[in-house]
PDB file of N, CA, C and O in Angstrom:
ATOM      1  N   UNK X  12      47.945 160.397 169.631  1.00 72.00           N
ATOM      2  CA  UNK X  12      46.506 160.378 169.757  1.00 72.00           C
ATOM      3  C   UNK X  12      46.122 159.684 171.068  1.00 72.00           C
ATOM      4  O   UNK X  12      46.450 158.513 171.262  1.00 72.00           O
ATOM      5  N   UNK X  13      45.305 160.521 172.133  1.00 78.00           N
ATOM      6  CA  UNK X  13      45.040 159.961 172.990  1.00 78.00           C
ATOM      7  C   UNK X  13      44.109 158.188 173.264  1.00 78.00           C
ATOM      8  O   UNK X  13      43.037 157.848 172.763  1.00 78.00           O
ATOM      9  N   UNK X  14      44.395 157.930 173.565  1.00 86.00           N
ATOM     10  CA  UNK X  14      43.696 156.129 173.873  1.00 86.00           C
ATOM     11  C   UNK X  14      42.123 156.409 174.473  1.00 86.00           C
ATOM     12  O   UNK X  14      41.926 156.893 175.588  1.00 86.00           O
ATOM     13  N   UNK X  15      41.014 156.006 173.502  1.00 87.00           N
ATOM     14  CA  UNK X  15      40.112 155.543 174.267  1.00 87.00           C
ATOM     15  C   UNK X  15      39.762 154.952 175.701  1.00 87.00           C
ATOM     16  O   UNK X  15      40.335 153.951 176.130  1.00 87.00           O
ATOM     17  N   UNK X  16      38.651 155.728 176.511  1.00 90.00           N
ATOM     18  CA  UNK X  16      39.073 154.698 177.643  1.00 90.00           C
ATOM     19  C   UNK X  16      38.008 153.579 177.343  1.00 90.00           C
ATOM     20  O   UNK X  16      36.975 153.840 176.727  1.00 90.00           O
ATOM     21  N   UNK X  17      38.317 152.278 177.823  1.00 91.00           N
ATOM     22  CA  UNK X  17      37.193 150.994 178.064  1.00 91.00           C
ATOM     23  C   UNK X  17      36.230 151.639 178.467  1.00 91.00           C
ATOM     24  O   UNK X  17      36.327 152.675 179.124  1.00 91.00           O
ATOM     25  N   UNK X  18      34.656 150.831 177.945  1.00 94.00           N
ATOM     26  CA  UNK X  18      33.813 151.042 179.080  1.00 94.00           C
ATOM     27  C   UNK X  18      32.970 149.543 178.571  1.00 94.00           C
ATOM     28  O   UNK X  18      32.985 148.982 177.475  1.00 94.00           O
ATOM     29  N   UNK X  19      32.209 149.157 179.930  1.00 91.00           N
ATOM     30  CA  UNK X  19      31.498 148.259 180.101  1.00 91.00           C
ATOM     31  C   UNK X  19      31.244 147.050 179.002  1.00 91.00           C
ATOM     32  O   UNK X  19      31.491 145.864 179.217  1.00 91.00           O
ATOM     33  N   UNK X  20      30.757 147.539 177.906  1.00 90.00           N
ATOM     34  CA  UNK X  20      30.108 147.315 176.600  1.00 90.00           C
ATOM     35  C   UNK X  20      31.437 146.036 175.938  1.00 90.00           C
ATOM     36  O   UNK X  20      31.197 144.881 175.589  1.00 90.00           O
ATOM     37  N   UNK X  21      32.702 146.687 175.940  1.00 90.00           N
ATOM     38  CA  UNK X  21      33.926 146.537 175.386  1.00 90.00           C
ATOM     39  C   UNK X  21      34.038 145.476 175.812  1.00 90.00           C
ATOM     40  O   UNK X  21      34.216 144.691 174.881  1.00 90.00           O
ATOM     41  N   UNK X  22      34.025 144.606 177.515  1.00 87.00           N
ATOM     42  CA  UNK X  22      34.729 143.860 177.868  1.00 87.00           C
ATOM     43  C   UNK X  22      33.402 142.669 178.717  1.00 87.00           C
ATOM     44  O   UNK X  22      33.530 141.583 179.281  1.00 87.00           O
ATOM     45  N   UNK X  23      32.365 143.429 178.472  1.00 84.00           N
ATOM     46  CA  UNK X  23      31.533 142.479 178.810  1.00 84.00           C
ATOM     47  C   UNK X  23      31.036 141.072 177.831  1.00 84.00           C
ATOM     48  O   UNK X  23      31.201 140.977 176.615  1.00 84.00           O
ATOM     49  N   UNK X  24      30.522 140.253 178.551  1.00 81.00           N
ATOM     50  CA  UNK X  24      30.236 139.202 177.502  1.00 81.00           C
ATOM     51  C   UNK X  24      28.894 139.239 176.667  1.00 81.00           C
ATOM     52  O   UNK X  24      27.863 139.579 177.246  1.00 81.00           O
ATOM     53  N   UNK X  25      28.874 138.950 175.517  1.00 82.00           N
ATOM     54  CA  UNK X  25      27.339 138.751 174.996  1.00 82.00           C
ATOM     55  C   UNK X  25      26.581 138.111 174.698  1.00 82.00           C
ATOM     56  O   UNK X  25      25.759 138.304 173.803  1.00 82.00           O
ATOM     57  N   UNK X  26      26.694 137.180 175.404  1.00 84.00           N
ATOM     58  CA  UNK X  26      25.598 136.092 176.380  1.00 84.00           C
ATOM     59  C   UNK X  26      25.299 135.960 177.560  1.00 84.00           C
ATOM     60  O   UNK X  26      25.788 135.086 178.277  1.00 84.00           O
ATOM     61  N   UNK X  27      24.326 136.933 177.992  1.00 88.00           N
ATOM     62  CA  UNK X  27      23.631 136.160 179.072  1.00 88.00           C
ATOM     63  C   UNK X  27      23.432 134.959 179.667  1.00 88.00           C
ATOM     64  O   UNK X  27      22.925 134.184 178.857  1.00 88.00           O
ATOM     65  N   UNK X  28      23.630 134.415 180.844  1.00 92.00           N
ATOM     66  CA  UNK X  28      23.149 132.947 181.182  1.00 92.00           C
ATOM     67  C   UNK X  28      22.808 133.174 182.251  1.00 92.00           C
ATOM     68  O   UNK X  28      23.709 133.581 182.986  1.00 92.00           O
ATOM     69  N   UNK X  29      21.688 133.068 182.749  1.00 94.00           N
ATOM     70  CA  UNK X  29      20.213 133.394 183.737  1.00 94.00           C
ATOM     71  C   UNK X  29      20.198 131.920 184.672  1.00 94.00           C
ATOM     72  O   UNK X  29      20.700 130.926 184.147  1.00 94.00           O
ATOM     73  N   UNK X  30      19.786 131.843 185.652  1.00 94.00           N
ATOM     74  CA  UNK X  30      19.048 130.893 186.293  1.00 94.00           C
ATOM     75  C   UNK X  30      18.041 131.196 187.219  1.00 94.00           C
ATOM     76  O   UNK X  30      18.072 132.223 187.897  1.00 94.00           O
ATOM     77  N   UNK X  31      17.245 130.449 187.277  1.00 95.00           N
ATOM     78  CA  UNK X  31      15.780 130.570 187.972  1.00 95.00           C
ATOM     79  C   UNK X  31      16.302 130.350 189.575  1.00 95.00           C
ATOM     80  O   UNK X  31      17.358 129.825 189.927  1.00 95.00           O
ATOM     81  N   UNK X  32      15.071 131.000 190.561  1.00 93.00           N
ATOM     82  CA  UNK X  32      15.587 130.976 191.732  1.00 93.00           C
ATOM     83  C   UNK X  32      15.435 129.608 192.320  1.00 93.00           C
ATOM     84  O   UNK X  32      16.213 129.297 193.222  1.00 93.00           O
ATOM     85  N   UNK X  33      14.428 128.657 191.879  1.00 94.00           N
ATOM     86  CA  UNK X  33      14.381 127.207 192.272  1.00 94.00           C
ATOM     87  C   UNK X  33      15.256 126.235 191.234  1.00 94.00           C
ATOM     88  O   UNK X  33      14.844 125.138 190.857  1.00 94.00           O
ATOM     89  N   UNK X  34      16.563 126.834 190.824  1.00 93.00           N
ATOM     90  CA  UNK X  34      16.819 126.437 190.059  1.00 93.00           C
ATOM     91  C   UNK X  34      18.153 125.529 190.990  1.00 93.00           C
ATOM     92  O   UNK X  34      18.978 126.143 191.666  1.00 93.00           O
ATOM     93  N   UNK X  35      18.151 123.706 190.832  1.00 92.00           N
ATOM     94  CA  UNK X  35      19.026 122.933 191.361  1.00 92.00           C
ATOM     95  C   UNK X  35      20.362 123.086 191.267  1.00 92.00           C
ATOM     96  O   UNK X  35      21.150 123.277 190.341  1.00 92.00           O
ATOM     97  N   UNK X  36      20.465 122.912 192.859  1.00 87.00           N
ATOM     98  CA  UNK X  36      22.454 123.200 192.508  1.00 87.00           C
ATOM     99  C   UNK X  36      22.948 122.443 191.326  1.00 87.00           C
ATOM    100  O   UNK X  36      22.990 123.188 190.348  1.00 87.00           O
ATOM    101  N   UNK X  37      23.226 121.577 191.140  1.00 89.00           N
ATOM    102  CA  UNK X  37      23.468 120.568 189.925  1.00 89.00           C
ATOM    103  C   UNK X  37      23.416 121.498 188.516  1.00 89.00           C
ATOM    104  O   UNK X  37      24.300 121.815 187.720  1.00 89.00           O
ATOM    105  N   UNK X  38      22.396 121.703 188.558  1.00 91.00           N
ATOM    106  CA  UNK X  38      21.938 122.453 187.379  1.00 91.00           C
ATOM    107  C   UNK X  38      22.752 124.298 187.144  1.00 91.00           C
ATOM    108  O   UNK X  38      22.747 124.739 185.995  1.00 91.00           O
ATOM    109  N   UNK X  39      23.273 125.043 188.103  1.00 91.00           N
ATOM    110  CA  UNK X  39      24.065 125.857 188.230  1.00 91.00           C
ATOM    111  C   UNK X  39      25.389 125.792 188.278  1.00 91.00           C
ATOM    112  O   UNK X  39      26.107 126.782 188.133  1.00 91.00           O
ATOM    113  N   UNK X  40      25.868 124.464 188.514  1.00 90.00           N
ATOM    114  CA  UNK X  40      27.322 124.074 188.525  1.00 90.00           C
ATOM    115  C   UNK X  40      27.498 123.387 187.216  1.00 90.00           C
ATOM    116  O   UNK X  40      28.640 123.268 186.773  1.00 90.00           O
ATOM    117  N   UNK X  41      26.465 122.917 186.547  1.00 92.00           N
ATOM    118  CA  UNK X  41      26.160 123.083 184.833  1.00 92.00           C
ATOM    119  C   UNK X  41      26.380 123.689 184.016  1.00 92.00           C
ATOM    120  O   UNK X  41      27.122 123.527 183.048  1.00 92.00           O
ATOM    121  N   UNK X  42      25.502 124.776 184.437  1.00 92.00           N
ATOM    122  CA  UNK X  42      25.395 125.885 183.645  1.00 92.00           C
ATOM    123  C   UNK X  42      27.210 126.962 183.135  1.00 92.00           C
ATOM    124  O   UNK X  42      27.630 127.415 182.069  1.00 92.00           O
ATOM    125  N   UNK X  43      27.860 126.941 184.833  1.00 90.00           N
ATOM    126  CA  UNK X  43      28.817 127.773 184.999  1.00 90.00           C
ATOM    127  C   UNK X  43      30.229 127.257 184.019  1.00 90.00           C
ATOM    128  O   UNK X  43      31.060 127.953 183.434  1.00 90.00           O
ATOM    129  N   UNK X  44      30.083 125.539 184.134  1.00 91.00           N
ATOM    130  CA  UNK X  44      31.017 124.925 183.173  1.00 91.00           C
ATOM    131  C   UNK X  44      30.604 124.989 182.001  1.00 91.00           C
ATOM    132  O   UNK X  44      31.459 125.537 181.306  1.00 91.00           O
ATOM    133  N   UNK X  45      29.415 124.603 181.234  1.00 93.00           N
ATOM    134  CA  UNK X  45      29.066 124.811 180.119  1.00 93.00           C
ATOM    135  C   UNK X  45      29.591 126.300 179.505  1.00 93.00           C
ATOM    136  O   UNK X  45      30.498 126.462 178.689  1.00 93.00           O
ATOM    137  N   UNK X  46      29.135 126.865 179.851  1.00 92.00           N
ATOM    138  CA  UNK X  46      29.309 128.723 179.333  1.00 92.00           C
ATOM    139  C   UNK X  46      30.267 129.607 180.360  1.00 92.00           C
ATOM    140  O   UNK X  46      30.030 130.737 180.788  1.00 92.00           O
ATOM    141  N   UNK X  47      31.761 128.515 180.712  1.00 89.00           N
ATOM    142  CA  UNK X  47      32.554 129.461 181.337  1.00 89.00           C
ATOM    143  C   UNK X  47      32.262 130.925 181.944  1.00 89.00           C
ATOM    144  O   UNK X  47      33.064 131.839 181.754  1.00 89.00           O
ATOM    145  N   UNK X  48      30.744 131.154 182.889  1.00 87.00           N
ATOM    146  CA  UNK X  48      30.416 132.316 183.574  1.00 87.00           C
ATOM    147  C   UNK X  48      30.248 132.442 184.795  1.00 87.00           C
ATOM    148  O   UNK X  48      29.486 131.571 185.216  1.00 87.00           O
ATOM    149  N   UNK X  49      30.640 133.187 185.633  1.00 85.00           N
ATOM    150  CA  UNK X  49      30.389 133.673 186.959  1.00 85.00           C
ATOM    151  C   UNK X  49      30.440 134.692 187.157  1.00 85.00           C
ATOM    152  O   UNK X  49      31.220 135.360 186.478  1.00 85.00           O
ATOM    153  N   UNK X  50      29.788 135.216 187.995  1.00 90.00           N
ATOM    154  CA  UNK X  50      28.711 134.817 188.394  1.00 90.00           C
ATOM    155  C   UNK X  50      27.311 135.358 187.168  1.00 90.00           C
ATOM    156  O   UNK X  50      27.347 136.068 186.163  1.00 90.00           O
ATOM    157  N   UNK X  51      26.276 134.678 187.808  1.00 93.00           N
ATOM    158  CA  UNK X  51      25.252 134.598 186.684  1.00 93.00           C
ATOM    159  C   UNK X  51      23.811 135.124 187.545  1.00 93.00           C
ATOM    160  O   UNK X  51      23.544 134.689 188.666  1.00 93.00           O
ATOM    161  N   UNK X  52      22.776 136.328 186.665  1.00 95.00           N
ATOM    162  CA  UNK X  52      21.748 136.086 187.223  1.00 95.00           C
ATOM    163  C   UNK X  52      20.708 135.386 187.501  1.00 95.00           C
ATOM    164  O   UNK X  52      20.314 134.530 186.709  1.00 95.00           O
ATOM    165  N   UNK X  53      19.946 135.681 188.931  1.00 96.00           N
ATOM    166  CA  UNK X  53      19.065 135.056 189.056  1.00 96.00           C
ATOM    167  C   UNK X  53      17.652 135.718 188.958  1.00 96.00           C
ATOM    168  O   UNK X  53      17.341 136.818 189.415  1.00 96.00           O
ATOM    169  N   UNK X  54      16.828 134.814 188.253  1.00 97.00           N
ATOM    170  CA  UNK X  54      15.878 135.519 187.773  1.00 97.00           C
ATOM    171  C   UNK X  54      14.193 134.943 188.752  1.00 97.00           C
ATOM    172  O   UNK X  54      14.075 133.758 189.064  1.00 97.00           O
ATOM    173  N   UNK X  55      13.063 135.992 189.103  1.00 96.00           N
ATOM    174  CA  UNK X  55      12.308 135.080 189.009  1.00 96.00           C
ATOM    175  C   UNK X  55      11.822 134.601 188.250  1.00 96.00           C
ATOM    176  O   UNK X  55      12.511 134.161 187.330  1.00 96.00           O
ATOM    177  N   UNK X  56      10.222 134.406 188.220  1.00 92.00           N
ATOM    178  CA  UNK X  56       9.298 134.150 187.563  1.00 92.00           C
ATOM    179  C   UNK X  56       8.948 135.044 186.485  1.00 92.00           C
ATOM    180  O   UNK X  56       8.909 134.516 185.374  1.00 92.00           O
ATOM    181  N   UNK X  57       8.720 136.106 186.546  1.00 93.00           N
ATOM    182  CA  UNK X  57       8.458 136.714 185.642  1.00 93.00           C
ATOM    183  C   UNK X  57       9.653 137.958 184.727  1.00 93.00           C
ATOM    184  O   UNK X  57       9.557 139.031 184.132  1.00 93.00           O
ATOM    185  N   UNK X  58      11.105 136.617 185.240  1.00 93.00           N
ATOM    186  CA  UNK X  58      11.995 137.539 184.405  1.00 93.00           C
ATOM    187  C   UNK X  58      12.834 138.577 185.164  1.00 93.00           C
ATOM    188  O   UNK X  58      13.655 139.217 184.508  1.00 93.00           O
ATOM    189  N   UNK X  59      12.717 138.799 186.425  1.00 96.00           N
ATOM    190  CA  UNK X  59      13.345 140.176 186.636  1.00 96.00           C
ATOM    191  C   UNK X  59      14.036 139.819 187.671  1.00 96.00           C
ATOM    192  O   UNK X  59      13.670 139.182 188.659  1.00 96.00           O
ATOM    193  N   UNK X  60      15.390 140.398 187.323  1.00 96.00           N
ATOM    194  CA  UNK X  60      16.623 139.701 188.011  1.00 96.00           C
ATOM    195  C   UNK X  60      16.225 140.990 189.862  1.00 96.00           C
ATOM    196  O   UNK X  60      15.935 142.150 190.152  1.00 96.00           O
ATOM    197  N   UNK X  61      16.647 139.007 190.826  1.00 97.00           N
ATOM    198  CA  UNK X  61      16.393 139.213 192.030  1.00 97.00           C
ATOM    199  C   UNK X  61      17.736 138.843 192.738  1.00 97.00           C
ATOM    200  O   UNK X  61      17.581 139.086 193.934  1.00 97.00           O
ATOM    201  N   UNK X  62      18.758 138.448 192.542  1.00 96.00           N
ATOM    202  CA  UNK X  62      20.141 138.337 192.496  1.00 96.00           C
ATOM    203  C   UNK X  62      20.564 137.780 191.891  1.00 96.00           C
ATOM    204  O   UNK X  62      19.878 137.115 191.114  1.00 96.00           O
ATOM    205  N   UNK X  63      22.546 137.675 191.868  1.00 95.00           N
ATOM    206  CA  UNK X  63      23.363 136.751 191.350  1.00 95.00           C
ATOM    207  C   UNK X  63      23.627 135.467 191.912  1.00 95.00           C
ATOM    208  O   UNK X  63      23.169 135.346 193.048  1.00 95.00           O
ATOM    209  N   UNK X  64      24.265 134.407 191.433  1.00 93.00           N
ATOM    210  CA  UNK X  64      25.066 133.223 192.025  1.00 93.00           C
ATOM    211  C   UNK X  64      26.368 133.253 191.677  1.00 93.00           C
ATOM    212  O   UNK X  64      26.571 133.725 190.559  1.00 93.00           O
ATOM    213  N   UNK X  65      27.372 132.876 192.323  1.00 91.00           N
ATOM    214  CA  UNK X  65      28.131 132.437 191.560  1.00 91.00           C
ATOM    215  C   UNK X  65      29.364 131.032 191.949  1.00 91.00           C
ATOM    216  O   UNK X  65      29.217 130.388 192.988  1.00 91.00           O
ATOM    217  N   UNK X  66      30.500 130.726 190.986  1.00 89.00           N
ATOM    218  CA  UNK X  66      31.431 129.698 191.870  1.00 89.00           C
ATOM    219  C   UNK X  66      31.556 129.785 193.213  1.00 89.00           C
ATOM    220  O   UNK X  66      31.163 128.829 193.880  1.00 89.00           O
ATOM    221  N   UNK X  67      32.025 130.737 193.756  1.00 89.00           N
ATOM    222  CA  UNK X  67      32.203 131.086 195.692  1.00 89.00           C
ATOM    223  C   UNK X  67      30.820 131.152 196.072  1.00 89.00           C
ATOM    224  O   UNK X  67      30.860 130.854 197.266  1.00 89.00           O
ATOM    225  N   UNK X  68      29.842 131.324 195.826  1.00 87.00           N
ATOM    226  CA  UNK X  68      28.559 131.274 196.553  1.00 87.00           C
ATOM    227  C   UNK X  68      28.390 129.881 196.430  1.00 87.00           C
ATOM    228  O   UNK X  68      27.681 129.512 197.365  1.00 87.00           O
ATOM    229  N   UNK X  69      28.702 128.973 195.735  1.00 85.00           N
ATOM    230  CA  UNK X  69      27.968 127.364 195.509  1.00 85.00           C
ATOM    231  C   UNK X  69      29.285 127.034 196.287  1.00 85.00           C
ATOM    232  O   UNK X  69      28.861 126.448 197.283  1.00 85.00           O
ATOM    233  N   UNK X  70      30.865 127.093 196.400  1.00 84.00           N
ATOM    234  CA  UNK X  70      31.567 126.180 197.119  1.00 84.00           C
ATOM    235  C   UNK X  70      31.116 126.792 199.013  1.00 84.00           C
ATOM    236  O   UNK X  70      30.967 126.111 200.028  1.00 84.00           O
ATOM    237  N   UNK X  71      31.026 128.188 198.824  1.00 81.00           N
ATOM    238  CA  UNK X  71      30.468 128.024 200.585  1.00 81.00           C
ATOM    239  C   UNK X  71      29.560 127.953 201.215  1.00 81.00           C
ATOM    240  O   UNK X  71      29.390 127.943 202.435  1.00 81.00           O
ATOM    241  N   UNK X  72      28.596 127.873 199.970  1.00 73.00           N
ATOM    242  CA  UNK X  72      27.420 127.079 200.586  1.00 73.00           C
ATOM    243  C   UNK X  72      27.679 125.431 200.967  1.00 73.00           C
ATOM    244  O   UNK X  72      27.187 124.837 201.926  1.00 73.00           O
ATOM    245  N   UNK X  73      28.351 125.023 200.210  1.00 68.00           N
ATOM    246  CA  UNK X  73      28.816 123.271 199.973  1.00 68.00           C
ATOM    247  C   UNK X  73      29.783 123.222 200.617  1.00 68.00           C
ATOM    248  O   UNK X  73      30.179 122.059 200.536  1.00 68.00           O
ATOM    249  N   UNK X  74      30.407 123.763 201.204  1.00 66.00           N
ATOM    250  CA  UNK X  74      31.444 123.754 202.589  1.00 66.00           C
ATOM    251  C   UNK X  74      30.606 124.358 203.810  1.00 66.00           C
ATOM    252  O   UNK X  74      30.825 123.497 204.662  1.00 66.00           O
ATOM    253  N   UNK X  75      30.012 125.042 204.250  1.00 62.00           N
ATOM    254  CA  UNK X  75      28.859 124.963 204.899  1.00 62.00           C
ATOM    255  C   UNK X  75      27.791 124.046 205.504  1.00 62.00           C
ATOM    256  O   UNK X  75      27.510 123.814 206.680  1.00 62.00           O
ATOM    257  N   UNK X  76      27.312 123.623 204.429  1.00 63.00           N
ATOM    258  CA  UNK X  76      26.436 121.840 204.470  1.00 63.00           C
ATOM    259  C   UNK X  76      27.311 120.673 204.581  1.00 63.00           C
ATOM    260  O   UNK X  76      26.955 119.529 204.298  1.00 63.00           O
ATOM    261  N   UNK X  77      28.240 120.941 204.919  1.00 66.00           N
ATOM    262  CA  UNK X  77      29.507 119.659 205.389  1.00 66.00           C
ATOM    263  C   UNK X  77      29.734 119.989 206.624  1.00 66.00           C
ATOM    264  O   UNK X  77      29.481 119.270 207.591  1.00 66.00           O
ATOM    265  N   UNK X  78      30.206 121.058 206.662  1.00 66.00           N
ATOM    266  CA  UNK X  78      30.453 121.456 208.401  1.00 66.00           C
ATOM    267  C   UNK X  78      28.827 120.872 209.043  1.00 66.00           C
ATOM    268  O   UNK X  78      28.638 120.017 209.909  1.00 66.00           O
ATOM    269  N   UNK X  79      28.119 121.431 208.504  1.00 70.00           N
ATOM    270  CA  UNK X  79      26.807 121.314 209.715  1.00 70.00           C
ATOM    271  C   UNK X  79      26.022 119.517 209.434  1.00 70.00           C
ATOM    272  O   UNK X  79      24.832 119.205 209.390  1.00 70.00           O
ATOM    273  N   UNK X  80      27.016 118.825 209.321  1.00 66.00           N
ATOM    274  CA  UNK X  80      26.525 117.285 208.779  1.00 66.00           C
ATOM    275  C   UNK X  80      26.736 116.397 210.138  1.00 66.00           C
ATOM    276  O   UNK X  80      27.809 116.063 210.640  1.00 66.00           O
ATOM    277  N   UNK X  81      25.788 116.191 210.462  1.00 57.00           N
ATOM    278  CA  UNK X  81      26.174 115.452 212.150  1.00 57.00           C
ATOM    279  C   UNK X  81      26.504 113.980 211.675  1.00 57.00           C
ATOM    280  O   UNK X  81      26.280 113.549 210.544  1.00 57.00           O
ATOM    281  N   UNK X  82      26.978 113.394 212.547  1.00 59.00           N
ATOM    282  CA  UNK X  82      27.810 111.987 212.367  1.00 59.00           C
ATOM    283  C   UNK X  82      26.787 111.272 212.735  1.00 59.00           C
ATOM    284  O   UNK X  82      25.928 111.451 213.598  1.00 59.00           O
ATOM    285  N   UNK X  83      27.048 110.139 211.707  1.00 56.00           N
ATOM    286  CA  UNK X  83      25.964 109.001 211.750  1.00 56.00           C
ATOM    287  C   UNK X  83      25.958 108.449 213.187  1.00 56.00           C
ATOM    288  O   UNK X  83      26.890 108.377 213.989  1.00 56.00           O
ATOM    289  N   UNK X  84      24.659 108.073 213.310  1.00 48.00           N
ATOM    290  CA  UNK X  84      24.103 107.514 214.695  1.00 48.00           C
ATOM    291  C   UNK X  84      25.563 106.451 215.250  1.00 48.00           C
ATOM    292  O   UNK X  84      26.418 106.468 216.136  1.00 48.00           O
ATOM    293  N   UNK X  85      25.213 105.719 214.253  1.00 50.00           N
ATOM    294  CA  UNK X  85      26.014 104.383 214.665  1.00 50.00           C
ATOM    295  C   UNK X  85      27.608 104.231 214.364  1.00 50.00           C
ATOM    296  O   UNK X  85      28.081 103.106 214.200  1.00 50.00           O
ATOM    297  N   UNK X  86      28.428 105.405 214.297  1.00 49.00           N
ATOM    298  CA  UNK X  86      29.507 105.371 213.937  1.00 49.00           C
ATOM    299  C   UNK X  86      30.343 106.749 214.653  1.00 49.00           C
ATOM    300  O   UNK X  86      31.301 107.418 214.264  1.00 49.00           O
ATOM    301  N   UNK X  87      29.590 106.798 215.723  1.00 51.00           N
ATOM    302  CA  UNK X  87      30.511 107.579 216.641  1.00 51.00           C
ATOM    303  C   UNK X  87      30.534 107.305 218.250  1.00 51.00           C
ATOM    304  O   UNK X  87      30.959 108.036 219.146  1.00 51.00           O
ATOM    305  N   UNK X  88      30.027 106.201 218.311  1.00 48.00           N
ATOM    306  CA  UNK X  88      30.290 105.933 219.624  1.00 48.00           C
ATOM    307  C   UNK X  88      31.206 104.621 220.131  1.00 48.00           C
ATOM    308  O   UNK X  88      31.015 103.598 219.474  1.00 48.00           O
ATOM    309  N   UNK X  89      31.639 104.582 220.619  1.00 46.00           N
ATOM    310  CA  UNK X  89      32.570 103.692 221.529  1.00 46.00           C
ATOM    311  C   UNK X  89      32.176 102.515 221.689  1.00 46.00           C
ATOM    312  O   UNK X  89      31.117 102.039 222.099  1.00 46.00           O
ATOM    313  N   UNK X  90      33.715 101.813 221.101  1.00 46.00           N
ATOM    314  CA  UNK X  90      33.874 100.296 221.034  1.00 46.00           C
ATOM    315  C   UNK X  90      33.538  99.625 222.212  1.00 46.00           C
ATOM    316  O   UNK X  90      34.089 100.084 223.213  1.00 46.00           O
ATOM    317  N   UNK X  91      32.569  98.385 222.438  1.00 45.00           N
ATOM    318  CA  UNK X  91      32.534  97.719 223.782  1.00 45.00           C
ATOM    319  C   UNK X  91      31.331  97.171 223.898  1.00 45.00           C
ATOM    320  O   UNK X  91      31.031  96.552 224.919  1.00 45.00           O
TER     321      UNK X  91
END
């Protein structure tokens, strides 16, 4: 007897977990541990998904904002 093929339904999860677009990094790196998901939509205001996020979008954004971190005033210039 031939094998069913998968589709979508089968292997997807059935919980949703949404985040708002002003929604704090903190609060998305929350969310993703709480309910083991990535990536997750983003929703606006009135509900209607305007993109995703996910783990690799939050670490290169956060490797990103490190690279572009200029060195404190007083701790890069020369002894004397």
């Amino acid at each position: 007897m031939p094998e069913t093929p998968l589709i979508v339904s089968d292997v997807m999860p059935q919980t949703v977990v949404t985040v708002g677009r002003d929604a704090p990094f903190k609060e998305i790196v929350e969310a993703i541990q709480q309910w083991k998901v990535s990536p997750m939509p983003v929703l606006e205001d009135e509900g209607r998904v305007i993109g995703v996020v996910s783990e690799a979008d939050l670490l290169l954004r956060r490797r990103w904002r490190r690279s572009c971190r200029r060195p404190d005033a007083g701790s890069g210039g020369s002894a004397g």
